[in-house]
Amino acid sequence: MGYSLSWFAAKTLDLDELCAAVPMEPTEVADPRWESPLCGGIWRDGWYLVIAGRSCSRLVEPQILRSLSASYPVVACSIEEHVMATEAYYWNEGKLTWSVKHQSELDLYHLEALGELPAFYQEIERSHIREQDHEQSHAAEVDFIFEVPLEMAKAVTAFKHDEEPPESFCPRAFHDLRKPWWRFW
C-alpha cells in the first residue's frame, strides 16, 4: 500500500488568518503521526503545514492556493503512489509561479515543468534522470522521476511526507483540523 495524500505549506504562523482563508477549524485533538483526514501544525522556518489524507484534495485546488498566496507564499503537493503520480506547486502574490508534475502512466520519464523554475530545479531533474537511466539499464523496478516534484517542494519547505522530521520538530504541535460542516471540499 502506498501514500495517497495532498498537502500545502503556507509561510505564515497566523493560524486564525489561515483558517479563515481555507476555511478550516483547529481542534484540540493532537495528531502527531498525521493520521486524520485533515491535520495541520507549525512545521519549521515559519511554515504552517496542512495535510489531507488523500491525493488531489480540493485543499490544493488553484482557487484555494490563489487565495492563500495573495497573503503569503504557498507550496502545495499531491502524491498518489498507486499510479506513481506527483505534483508540486509554488504560489506567490496570488499567482502560480511554478509547477512540476510527473505521471508515470504517461511515460516513466514524464515531467511537466512550467513557470519560473528556481535554479535548483535543473540539478534535481538531472540527478533523478541519471538515477532512472541507471535503473533502466538494470531491472527497472523504481520510478526515480516520481521524486522530482517532491524534492522541489522539499527544497522550499524542508518537508517530505515520507522522511523523518528533524529532531527539532515537535509532533505534539500537529492537530486535527476539520472543515466547517457547510464546506464540501
PDB file of C-alpha atoms in Angstrom, residues 10-175:
ATOM      1  CA  ALA A  10       1.909  28.477   3.871  1.00  0.00           C
ATOM      2  CA  LYS A  11       4.662  30.819   5.009  1.00  0.00           C
ATOM      3  CA  THR A  12       2.691  32.144   7.972  1.00  0.00           C
ATOM      4  CA  LEU A  13       2.153  31.369  11.607  1.00  0.00           C
ATOM      5  CA  ASP A  14      -1.122  33.318  11.747  1.00  0.00           C
ATOM      6  CA  LEU A  15      -3.418  30.324  12.189  1.00  0.00           C
ATOM      7  CA  ASP A  16      -6.551  32.459  12.540  1.00  0.00           C
ATOM      8  CA  GLU A  17      -5.997  34.125   9.170  1.00  0.00           C
ATOM      9  CA  LEU A  18      -5.082  30.828   7.534  1.00  0.00           C
ATOM     10  CA  CYS A  19      -8.151  29.033   8.923  1.00  0.00           C
ATOM     11  CA  ALA A  20     -10.412  31.851   7.746  1.00  0.00           C
ATOM     12  CA  ALA A  21      -8.938  31.745   4.240  1.00  0.00           C
ATOM     13  CA  VAL A  22      -9.288  27.994   3.640  1.00  0.00           C
ATOM     14  CA  PRO A  23     -11.714  27.679   5.784  1.00  0.00           C
ATOM     15  CA  MET A  24     -10.928  25.088   8.403  1.00  0.00           C
ATOM     16  CA  GLU A  25     -11.130  24.869  12.163  1.00  0.00           C
ATOM     17  CA  PRO A  26      -8.424  23.598  14.521  1.00  0.00           C
ATOM     18  CA  THR A  27      -9.375  21.088  17.177  1.00  0.00           C
ATOM     19  CA  GLU A  28      -7.723  20.172  20.469  1.00  0.00           C
ATOM     20  CA  VAL A  29      -7.017  16.616  19.241  1.00  0.00           C
ATOM     21  CA  ALA A  30      -3.293  16.021  18.740  1.00  0.00           C
ATOM     22  CA  ASP A  31      -2.276  14.193  15.566  1.00  0.00           C
ATOM     23  CA  PRO A  32       1.491  13.623  15.808  1.00  0.00           C
ATOM     24  CA  ARG A  33       1.507  10.947  13.071  1.00  0.00           C
ATOM     25  CA  TRP A  34      -0.660  12.828  10.526  1.00  0.00           C
ATOM     26  CA  GLU A  35      -3.333  10.128  10.510  1.00  0.00           C
ATOM     27  CA  SER A  36      -6.541  12.159  10.482  1.00  0.00           C
ATOM     28  CA  PRO A  37      -8.271  13.130   7.218  1.00  0.00           C
ATOM     29  CA  LEU A  38      -7.084  16.709   7.750  1.00  0.00           C
ATOM     30  CA  CYS A  39      -4.384  17.890  10.132  1.00  0.00           C
ATOM     31  CA  GLY A  40      -2.022  20.783  10.462  1.00  0.00           C
ATOM     32  CA  GLY A  41       0.667  22.372  12.521  1.00  0.00           C
ATOM     33  CA  ILE A  42       3.734  24.529  12.609  1.00  0.00           C
ATOM     34  CA  TRP A  43       6.399  22.818  10.558  1.00  0.00           C
ATOM     35  CA  ARG A  44       9.587  24.886  10.654  1.00  0.00           C
ATOM     36  CA  ASP A  45      11.132  28.105   9.395  1.00  0.00           C
ATOM     37  CA  GLY A  46       7.793  29.918   9.553  1.00  0.00           C
ATOM     38  CA  TRP A  47       5.767  27.384   7.518  1.00  0.00           C
ATOM     39  CA  TYR A  48       2.364  26.150   8.631  1.00  0.00           C
ATOM     40  CA  LEU A  49       1.710  22.714   7.120  1.00  0.00           C
ATOM     41  CA  VAL A  50      -1.756  21.272   6.326  1.00  0.00           C
ATOM     42  CA  ILE A  51      -2.032  17.614   5.254  1.00  0.00           C
ATOM     43  CA  ALA A  52      -5.111  15.967   3.713  1.00  0.00           C
ATOM     44  CA  GLY A  53      -5.345  12.179   3.771  1.00  0.00           C
ATOM     45  CA  ARG A  54      -5.977  11.795   0.045  1.00  0.00           C
ATOM     46  CA  SER A  55      -4.343  12.912  -3.168  1.00  0.00           C
ATOM     47  CA  CYS A  56      -5.822  15.637  -5.350  1.00  0.00           C
ATOM     48  CA  SER A  57      -7.729  17.006  -2.384  1.00  0.00           C
ATOM     49  CA  ARG A  58      -9.718  20.161  -3.037  1.00  0.00           C
ATOM     50  CA  LEU A  59      -7.414  21.655  -0.462  1.00  0.00           C
ATOM     51  CA  VAL A  60      -4.757  22.042  -3.180  1.00  0.00           C
ATOM     52  CA  GLU A  61      -7.024  23.293  -5.958  1.00  0.00           C
ATOM     53  CA  PRO A  62      -5.967  26.500  -7.725  1.00  0.00           C
ATOM     54  CA  GLN A  63      -8.707  28.744  -6.310  1.00  0.00           C
ATOM     55  CA  ILE A  64      -7.717  27.932  -2.726  1.00  0.00           C
ATOM     56  CA  LEU A  65      -3.978  28.251  -3.417  1.00  0.00           C
ATOM     57  CA  ARG A  66      -4.532  31.511  -5.309  1.00  0.00           C
ATOM     58  CA  SER A  67      -6.467  32.931  -2.361  1.00  0.00           C
ATOM     59  CA  LEU A  68      -3.901  31.808   0.223  1.00  0.00           C
ATOM     60  CA  SER A  69      -0.938  33.015  -1.796  1.00  0.00           C
ATOM     61  CA  ALA A  70      -2.342  36.520  -2.025  1.00  0.00           C
ATOM     62  CA  SER A  71      -1.191  36.915   1.596  1.00  0.00           C
ATOM     63  CA  TYR A  72       1.898  34.666   1.771  1.00  0.00           C
ATOM     64  CA  PRO A  73       3.923  32.173  -0.300  1.00  0.00           C
ATOM     65  CA  VAL A  74       2.383  28.704  -0.579  1.00  0.00           C
ATOM     66  CA  VAL A  75       3.851  25.369  -1.655  1.00  0.00           C
ATOM     67  CA  ALA A  76       1.453  22.511  -2.432  1.00  0.00           C
ATOM     68  CA  CYS A  77       1.948  18.851  -3.258  1.00  0.00           C
ATOM     69  CA  SER A  78      -0.209  15.923  -4.320  1.00  0.00           C
ATOM     70  CA  ILE A  79       1.085  12.355  -4.070  1.00  0.00           C
ATOM     71  CA  GLU A  80      -0.576   9.212  -5.447  1.00  0.00           C
ATOM     72  CA  GLU A  81       1.760   6.244  -5.203  1.00  0.00           C
ATOM     73  CA  HIS A  82      -0.821   3.773  -6.524  1.00  0.00           C
ATOM     74  CA  VAL A  83      -0.400   5.244 -10.028  1.00  0.00           C
ATOM     75  CA  MET A  84       3.001   6.869  -9.395  1.00  0.00           C
ATOM     76  CA  ALA A  85       1.903  10.470  -9.883  1.00  0.00           C
ATOM     77  CA  THR A  86       3.190  13.555  -8.067  1.00  0.00           C
ATOM     78  CA  GLU A  87       2.659  17.282  -8.416  1.00  0.00           C
ATOM     79  CA  ALA A  88       4.268  20.296  -6.735  1.00  0.00           C
ATOM     80  CA  TYR A  89       3.281  23.956  -6.993  1.00  0.00           C
ATOM     81  CA  TYR A  90       4.671  27.242  -5.757  1.00  0.00           C
ATOM     82  CA  TRP A  91       2.230  30.144  -5.488  1.00  0.00           C
ATOM     83  CA  ASN A  92       3.045  33.726  -4.529  1.00  0.00           C
ATOM     84  CA  GLU A  93       1.127  37.018  -4.684  1.00  0.00           C
ATOM     85  CA  GLY A  94      -1.976  35.219  -5.937  1.00  0.00           C
ATOM     86  CA  LYS A  95      -0.191  33.673  -8.930  1.00  0.00           C
ATOM     87  CA  LEU A  96       1.222  30.280  -9.806  1.00  0.00           C
ATOM     88  CA  THR A  97       4.984  30.827 -10.016  1.00  0.00           C
ATOM     89  CA  TRP A  98       5.970  27.284 -10.998  1.00  0.00           C
ATOM     90  CA  SER A  99       4.681  23.730 -11.145  1.00  0.00           C
ATOM     91  CA  VAL A 100       6.287  20.327 -11.687  1.00  0.00           C
ATOM     92  CA  LYS A 101       4.264  17.175 -12.423  1.00  0.00           C
ATOM     93  CA  HIS A 102       5.088  13.524 -13.019  1.00  0.00           C
ATOM     94  CA  GLN A 103       2.702  10.812 -14.250  1.00  0.00           C
ATOM     95  CA  SER A 104       4.392   7.505 -14.915  1.00  0.00           C
ATOM     96  CA  GLU A 105       1.266   6.254 -16.715  1.00  0.00           C
ATOM     97  CA  LEU A 106       2.131   8.742 -19.490  1.00  0.00           C
ATOM     98  CA  ASP A 107       5.808   7.826 -19.544  1.00  0.00           C
ATOM     99  CA  LEU A 108       8.348   6.728 -16.966  1.00  0.00           C
ATOM    100  CA  TYR A 109      10.384   9.867 -17.771  1.00  0.00           C
ATOM    101  CA  HIS A 110       7.343  12.180 -17.912  1.00  0.00           C
ATOM    102  CA  LEU A 111       7.988  15.591 -16.360  1.00  0.00           C
ATOM    103  CA  GLU A 112       5.891  18.672 -16.944  1.00  0.00           C
ATOM    104  CA  ALA A 113       7.701  21.716 -15.578  1.00  0.00           C
ATOM    105  CA  LEU A 114       6.134  25.132 -16.093  1.00  0.00           C
ATOM    106  CA  GLY A 115       6.718  28.702 -14.986  1.00  0.00           C
ATOM    107  CA  GLU A 116       9.695  30.458 -13.441  1.00  0.00           C
ATOM    108  CA  LEU A 117      11.524  27.428 -12.139  1.00  0.00           C
ATOM    109  CA  PRO A 118      14.119  28.039  -9.424  1.00  0.00           C
ATOM    110  CA  ALA A 119      17.777  27.356 -10.192  1.00  0.00           C
ATOM    111  CA  PHE A 120      17.757  24.161  -8.110  1.00  0.00           C
ATOM    112  CA  TYR A 121      15.248  22.520 -10.490  1.00  0.00           C
ATOM    113  CA  GLN A 122      17.871  21.594 -13.088  1.00  0.00           C
ATOM    114  CA  GLU A 123      20.064  19.779 -10.572  1.00  0.00           C
ATOM    115  CA  ILE A 124      17.112  17.879  -9.078  1.00  0.00           C
ATOM    116  CA  GLU A 125      15.907  16.892 -12.557  1.00  0.00           C
ATOM    117  CA  ARG A 126      19.374  15.833 -13.797  1.00  0.00           C
ATOM    118  CA  SER A 127      20.099  13.834 -10.672  1.00  0.00           C
ATOM    119  CA  HIS A 128      16.876  11.835 -10.860  1.00  0.00           C
ATOM    120  CA  ILE A 129      17.157  11.273 -14.616  1.00  0.00           C
ATOM    121  CA  ARG A 130      20.669   9.874 -14.060  1.00  0.00           C
ATOM    122  CA  GLU A 131      19.290   7.532 -11.398  1.00  0.00           C
ATOM    123  CA  GLN A 132      16.462   6.469 -13.704  1.00  0.00           C
ATOM    124  CA  ASP A 133      18.864   5.866 -16.594  1.00  0.00           C
ATOM    125  CA  HIS A 134      20.967   3.670 -14.317  1.00  0.00           C
ATOM    126  CA  GLU A 135      17.859   1.818 -13.133  1.00  0.00           C
ATOM    127  CA  GLN A 136      16.719   1.281 -16.738  1.00  0.00           C
ATOM    128  CA  SER A 137      19.996  -0.405 -17.552  1.00  0.00           C
ATOM    129  CA  HIS A 138      19.184  -2.992 -14.865  1.00  0.00           C
ATOM    130  CA  ALA A 139      15.845  -4.383 -13.661  1.00  0.00           C
ATOM    131  CA  ALA A 140      13.888  -1.056 -13.816  1.00  0.00           C
ATOM    132  CA  GLU A 141      11.818  -1.535 -10.671  1.00  0.00           C
ATOM    133  CA  VAL A 142      11.991   2.015  -9.288  1.00  0.00           C
ATOM    134  CA  ASP A 143      10.472   5.248 -10.616  1.00  0.00           C
ATOM    135  CA  PHE A 144      13.030   7.915  -9.665  1.00  0.00           C
ATOM    136  CA  ILE A 145      11.320  10.656 -11.691  1.00  0.00           C
ATOM    137  CA  PHE A 146       8.398  10.376  -9.229  1.00  0.00           C
ATOM    138  CA  GLU A 147      10.631  12.113  -6.682  1.00  0.00           C
ATOM    139  CA  VAL A 148      11.324  15.268  -8.727  1.00  0.00           C
ATOM    140  CA  PRO A 149       8.161  17.228  -7.719  1.00  0.00           C
ATOM    141  CA  LEU A 150       8.560  16.060  -4.117  1.00  0.00           C
ATOM    142  CA  GLU A 151      12.182  17.208  -3.995  1.00  0.00           C
ATOM    143  CA  MET A 152      11.148  20.581  -5.450  1.00  0.00           C
ATOM    144  CA  ALA A 153       8.654  21.106  -2.637  1.00  0.00           C
ATOM    145  CA  LYS A 154      11.176  19.904  -0.073  1.00  0.00           C
ATOM    146  CA  ALA A 155      13.805  22.354  -1.355  1.00  0.00           C
ATOM    147  CA  VAL A 156      11.472  25.213  -0.406  1.00  0.00           C
ATOM    148  CA  THR A 157       9.773  23.924   2.760  1.00  0.00           C
ATOM    149  CA  ALA A 158      12.127  21.200   4.072  1.00  0.00           C
ATOM    150  CA  PHE A 159       9.085  18.856   4.197  1.00  0.00           C
ATOM    151  CA  LYS A 160       8.775  15.487   2.506  1.00  0.00           C
ATOM    152  CA  HIS A 161       5.944  13.212   3.529  1.00  0.00           C
ATOM    153  CA  ASP A 162       7.998  10.023   3.700  1.00  0.00           C
ATOM    154  CA  GLU A 163      11.021  11.334   5.590  1.00  0.00           C
ATOM    155  CA  GLU A 164      11.611  11.593   9.287  1.00  0.00           C
ATOM    156  CA  PRO A 165      11.092  15.113  10.615  1.00  0.00           C
ATOM    157  CA  PRO A 166      14.105  16.959  12.048  1.00  0.00           C
ATOM    158  CA  GLU A 167      14.970  16.457  15.705  1.00  0.00           C
ATOM    159  CA  SER A 168      13.785  19.978  16.489  1.00  0.00           C
ATOM    160  CA  PHE A 169      10.256  19.136  15.262  1.00  0.00           C
ATOM    161  CA  CYS A 170       7.587  18.814  17.946  1.00  0.00           C
ATOM    162  CA  PRO A 171       4.934  16.335  16.734  1.00  0.00           C
ATOM    163  CA  ARG A 172       2.553  17.414  19.517  1.00  0.00           C
ATOM    164  CA  ALA A 173       2.242  20.701  17.633  1.00  0.00           C
ATOM    165  CA  PHE A 174       0.164  18.924  14.957  1.00  0.00           C
ATOM    166  CA  HIS A 175      -3.559  18.625  15.497  1.00  0.00           C
TER     167      HIS A 175
END
